[in-house]
Amino acid sequence: MSLAEPAALPVAASAAPRRHVLKRFVGRFNASLPAYLLLLPSLVFLALFTYGAMGRALIDALYQRATPKAPVRFVGLDNVSAVLADPAFTGAVVNNLVYAIGTAIPSIGLALLFALALSRTNAVSSALRAALFLPVLIPMVAASTLFLFIFLPNVGLLDYYIGRLLPVVPNWLGDPDIALYAIMVITIWKNAGYYMLFFLAGLQAVPEDVMEAAHLDGAGPFIRLRYIILPELKPTFLFVIVIATLNAVTQVDHVFVMTKGGPSNSTNLVLFYIYQQAVEHYDIGKASAATLLTLAALMGLTALSFRTMANREGGA
């Protein structure tokens, strides 16, 4: 007995810290349990409709089904190759690039102008902010229907006034050369007020003492905008550019309502191409492959933008 007792001491000494660690972990878990319960519904929906859908798209991209009732067949990366070789997908990517640039730049420019003009809070600026933000609250389908009546040839509101000034009124949604630009108008109209909120928040972070010092030194509004306000708004610009790019790829309701990708695929965007493959052609494998390619491009662009933002903040 006298020889066994010293050997039992290390076991007892190591069990005490374990119980202490376990007790501390249980205590922290119990303290955080209400927060986990509040997050649980969101986590469930996130797992089902985001990560679950991504996993299902990844699996579907590896298989092909000739008809709705035919058995699935493993094809590996053939669906990805088929999508990359499809001229319709290439055309949709080009249309989406033009659409993204043509909507992001005017929307961000207008949003910055609105924010600069309405940065001071008073009754008039508050009313104007609400008026400019109002299009964001209108569902895209309802807004598209409204603009569809505006663009209607011969009887639409735009033709009614423009027709008095021009000898030939263009068919805004029926001409392949201008249809994509016509649907850009609705996106700019809806998003400018939304991006304005980010710039208004960014302007609140501009140091007032620096602005006052520049004003006392005789710097005019343009000089203050060029050398103080715009540099301070760089993180806001990067964030809004990412949001605008995501909106340009994920918004497709107006295409479905106004043009259905026509005429001659001139307004066919990537998301509408995916819809066509999945619903009209019932090619789930090809639609999933196009989805994964789009998702990979968006994730890469977003990661690059946020890395650029982090580097700028780190170097500042």
Coordinates of C-alpha atoms in Angstrom, one line a residue, residues 86-97 265-270:
D86 CA -22.3 27.0 -75.4
P87 CA -22.5 30.3 -77.4
A88 CA -25.6 31.2 -75.6
F89 CA -23.7 31.1 -72.2
T90 CA -20.9 33.1 -73.7
G91 CA -23.4 35.7 -75.0
A92 CA -25.1 35.8 -71.6
V93 CA -21.8 36.4 -69.8
V94 CA -21.0 39.3 -72.2
N95 CA -24.5 40.7 -71.8
N96 CA -24.0 40.5 -68.0
L97 CA -20.7 42.2 -68.1
N265 CA -30.9 36.9 -76.8
S266 CA -29.8 40.5 -76.6
T267 CA -31.1 40.7 -73.0
N268 CA -30.3 37.2 -71.9
L269 CA -28.3 37.4 -68.7
V270 CA -26.5 34.5 -66.9

